[in-house]
């Protein structure tokens, strides 16, 4: 069990460097299954989820080593001996491990991967991943909790996604990279992590165009070649620190961020009265006053990210007036609300919306983390609460997605301990 202790009410001041993107790194690491020889990936965040995908790669027969000392690099050696069965205990621990299904199928013509199951934020099915693989000619079967996909040959086709799912877009891109002919994904996810995966694959010799738009085309190639790639910065970590500056009425310089990737987050913060200023790959964020109440709806990129909803909700708990936050991406992503209310917030849930009546302050309380971004929301609440907040993070959710969060916050003046 991990406990985070925070003594609140310190203004955050200084500079913070953003780590590599967790979600981009996970997809790219899964894609190394497609690449023969040695692949080098830089700027990979040192996170529990990254350790999990590395363990999945090892279980599949690849050699993968993480080096903190060399720019957070992962080296993967793939001698084409990939196994077709992904281990149950790892895939059920982290949903993104399911993304290996596409590359295993492309390499082995057969993949057996456990269904990832639901999680705290919703049921999270994989029907769109499978619809895509079927369109490429795979036969899909369910057996004893595993998905088995088979295809003698994957053949390019048109796939329409009913929802622009990030994972499904990535799965199809990876499977189609080595297929015969051209695949077109319509209503594809446009998230920056999808673009980073496409850039990685293209560097390795794939022919993908349109990543970042709603129509992605993948012209299959016979083989990929070893490659080096640096992962993009984590826009959700950057957004979380932007909210941390705003909520503590501090003044932060956020380094190593791609401002375009956090544009919607910046717009919403500006609407709430937070000052933001962009200079190349740095963003200055400051706030002198309580935020203004605003309404927010989560949407696929370039809309407001669902992965920032809990953090923004926490900020709006302290706004002047009543805000409404509507979650449209996941059906059950309000677990943090009950905990925030225990800290003195006044939030009511009405269907998929949270109605947030701003209060003047929060007070510390023991609270529990249900999922990664709910954990971030509670850390943010702890930063402003009066007294010492004790956050119980039984499953180490926060470390799944935030690299050295305690050290980064300590350097900005926060009294925080992770024990
Ligand atoms: C990815 C991110 C996650 C982020 C999410 C949405 C990774 C590792 N994780 O998750 O942090 O919150 O995008 O931005 O990149 N859906 C289906 N059928 C499917 C797939 C998805 O109905 O086959 C639904 C999901 O239940 C959800 C919505 O589509 O309601 C969005 O999910 P998706 O974009 O697939 O999220 P992930 O790729 O799992």
Short mmCIF file of N, CA and C and ligand atoms in Angstrom, two decimals, residues 22-24 26 95-96 99 121 123-130 163-168 170 189 191 193 235 300 305-307 328-331 333 373, ligand 1:
data_model
loop_
_atom_site.label_atom_id
_atom_site.label_comp_id
_atom_site.label_asym_id
_atom_site.label_seq_id
_atom_site.Cartn_x
_atom_site.Cartn_y
_atom_site.Cartn_z
N UNK A 22 3.27 8.82 -21.18
CA UNK A 22 3.00 7.42 -20.80
C UNK A 22 2.27 6.70 -21.94
N UNK A 23 1.19 7.30 -22.42
CA UNK A 23 0.36 6.58 -23.39
C UNK A 23 1.07 6.38 -24.73
N UNK A 24 1.89 7.37 -25.13
CA UNK A 24 2.64 7.19 -26.38
C UNK A 24 3.68 6.10 -26.18
N UNK A 26 3.68 3.54 -24.17
CA UNK A 26 3.10 2.19 -24.08
C UNK A 26 2.79 1.64 -25.46
N UNK A 95 -4.59 -2.30 -18.87
CA UNK A 95 -5.36 -2.45 -20.10
C UNK A 95 -4.53 -2.24 -21.37
N UNK A 96 -3.59 -1.30 -21.31
CA UNK A 96 -2.82 -1.00 -22.53
C UNK A 96 -2.02 -2.21 -23.00
N UNK A 99 -2.94 -3.91 -26.21
CA UNK A 99 -2.55 -3.35 -27.52
C UNK A 99 -1.51 -4.22 -28.24
N UNK A 121 -12.92 3.13 -14.15
CA UNK A 121 -13.59 4.23 -14.85
C UNK A 121 -14.64 3.78 -15.85
N UNK A 123 -16.51 0.13 -18.28
CA UNK A 123 -16.41 -1.27 -18.71
C UNK A 123 -15.30 -1.45 -19.76
N UNK A 124 -15.04 -0.44 -20.55
CA UNK A 124 -13.95 -0.41 -21.51
C UNK A 124 -13.83 -1.68 -22.38
N UNK A 125 -14.81 -1.88 -23.26
CA UNK A 125 -14.75 -3.05 -24.15
C UNK A 125 -13.64 -2.93 -25.19
N UNK A 126 -13.41 -4.02 -25.95
CA UNK A 126 -12.38 -3.99 -27.01
C UNK A 126 -13.00 -4.33 -28.37
N UNK A 127 -14.34 -4.16 -28.47
CA UNK A 127 -15.03 -4.55 -29.71
C UNK A 127 -14.48 -3.81 -30.93
N UNK A 128 -14.07 -2.55 -30.77
CA UNK A 128 -13.60 -1.79 -31.93
C UNK A 128 -12.22 -2.27 -32.39
N UNK A 129 -11.38 -2.68 -31.44
CA UNK A 129 -10.08 -3.27 -31.81
C UNK A 129 -10.36 -4.51 -32.68
N UNK A 130 -11.31 -5.34 -32.19
CA UNK A 130 -11.56 -6.61 -32.87
C UNK A 130 -12.26 -6.41 -34.21
N UNK A 163 -16.59 4.93 -32.62
CA UNK A 163 -16.11 5.97 -31.71
C UNK A 163 -14.61 6.10 -32.01
N UNK A 164 -14.06 7.32 -31.98
CA UNK A 164 -12.63 7.44 -32.31
C UNK A 164 -11.74 6.95 -31.17
N UNK A 165 -11.76 5.64 -30.98
CA UNK A 165 -11.01 5.02 -29.88
C UNK A 165 -9.50 5.10 -30.14
N UNK A 166 -8.77 5.57 -29.14
CA UNK A 166 -7.32 5.69 -29.23
C UNK A 166 -6.71 4.29 -29.41
N UNK A 167 -7.07 3.39 -28.51
CA UNK A 167 -6.48 2.05 -28.53
C UNK A 167 -6.81 1.32 -29.82
N UNK A 168 -8.07 1.41 -30.28
CA UNK A 168 -8.46 0.69 -31.50
C UNK A 168 -7.71 1.25 -32.71
N UNK A 170 -4.80 2.58 -32.69
CA UNK A 170 -3.40 2.11 -32.60
C UNK A 170 -3.27 0.63 -32.95
N UNK A 189 -8.97 8.05 -34.08
CA UNK A 189 -8.63 8.96 -32.97
C UNK A 189 -7.54 9.91 -33.47
N UNK A 191 -5.59 11.83 -31.33
CA UNK A 191 -4.72 12.16 -30.20
C UNK A 191 -3.24 12.23 -30.62
N UNK A 193 -0.77 11.03 -29.24
CA UNK A 193 -0.08 9.75 -29.01
C UNK A 193 -0.21 8.85 -30.23
N UNK A 235 1.24 15.23 -22.22
CA UNK A 235 0.38 16.42 -22.14
C UNK A 235 -0.51 16.39 -20.89
N UNK A 300 -13.20 13.44 -27.34
CA UNK A 300 -11.94 12.98 -27.95
C UNK A 300 -11.14 14.19 -28.43
N UNK A 305 -9.57 16.74 -22.71
CA UNK A 305 -9.28 15.32 -22.45
C UNK A 305 -9.95 14.78 -21.18
N UNK A 306 -10.52 13.61 -21.34
CA UNK A 306 -11.10 12.94 -20.16
C UNK A 306 -10.04 12.71 -19.08
N UNK A 307 -8.79 12.52 -19.51
CA UNK A 307 -7.71 12.27 -18.53
C UNK A 307 -7.38 13.53 -17.71
N UNK A 328 -18.11 12.60 -21.27
CA UNK A 328 -18.76 11.88 -22.38
C UNK A 328 -17.94 10.70 -22.87
N UNK A 329 -16.70 10.54 -22.40
CA UNK A 329 -15.85 9.48 -22.95
C UNK A 329 -15.99 8.18 -22.16
N UNK A 330 -15.93 8.27 -20.83
CA UNK A 330 -16.08 7.07 -19.99
C UNK A 330 -17.33 7.20 -19.13
N UNK A 331 -17.98 6.06 -18.84
CA UNK A 331 -19.29 6.14 -18.18
C UNK A 331 -19.20 6.25 -16.66
N UNK A 333 -16.52 7.93 -14.57
CA UNK A 333 -15.25 8.55 -14.22
C UNK A 333 -15.43 9.66 -13.19
N UNK A 373 -6.06 9.06 -12.60
CA UNK A 373 -6.33 10.50 -12.63
C UNK A 373 -7.14 10.96 -11.42
C1 LIG B 1 -6.63 5.74 -24.08
C2 LIG B 1 -5.70 6.23 -23.01
C3 LIG B 1 -6.47 6.73 -21.80
C4 LIG B 1 -7.50 7.76 -22.22
C5 LIG B 1 -8.37 7.25 -23.37
C6 LIG B 1 -9.31 8.29 -23.92
C7 LIG B 1 -3.81 4.76 -23.39
C8 LIG B 1 -2.93 3.69 -22.86
N1 LIG B 1 -4.84 5.11 -22.62
O1 LIG B 1 -7.34 4.63 -23.54
O2 LIG B 1 -5.55 7.29 -20.89
O3 LIG B 1 -8.34 8.06 -21.13
O4 LIG B 1 -7.53 6.79 -24.43
O5 LIG B 1 -8.62 9.41 -24.31
O6 LIG B 1 -3.53 5.31 -24.43
N2 LIG B 1 -14.44 1.84 -26.54
C9 LIG B 1 -15.34 0.92 -27.00
N3 LIG B 1 -14.85 -0.16 -27.69
C10 LIG B 1 -13.52 -0.32 -27.93
C11 LIG B 1 -12.61 0.63 -27.45
C12 LIG B 1 -13.09 1.72 -26.75
O7 LIG B 1 -16.54 1.06 -26.80
O8 LIG B 1 -13.14 -1.31 -28.55
C13 LIG B 1 -14.93 3.02 -25.75
C14 LIG B 1 -14.40 3.00 -24.32
O9 LIG B 1 -15.17 2.19 -23.49
C15 LIG B 1 -14.49 4.46 -23.96
C16 LIG B 1 -14.17 5.16 -25.28
O10 LIG B 1 -14.40 4.19 -26.31
O11 LIG B 1 -15.79 4.79 -23.54
C17 LIG B 1 -12.77 5.70 -25.39
O12 LIG B 1 -11.85 4.66 -25.19
P1 LIG B 1 -10.43 4.59 -25.93
O13 LIG B 1 -10.20 5.83 -26.71
O14 LIG B 1 -10.35 3.29 -26.61
O15 LIG B 1 -9.45 4.57 -24.69
P2 LIG B 1 -8.18 3.68 -24.50
O16 LIG B 1 -7.47 3.53 -25.79
O17 LIG B 1 -8.50 2.47 -23.72
#
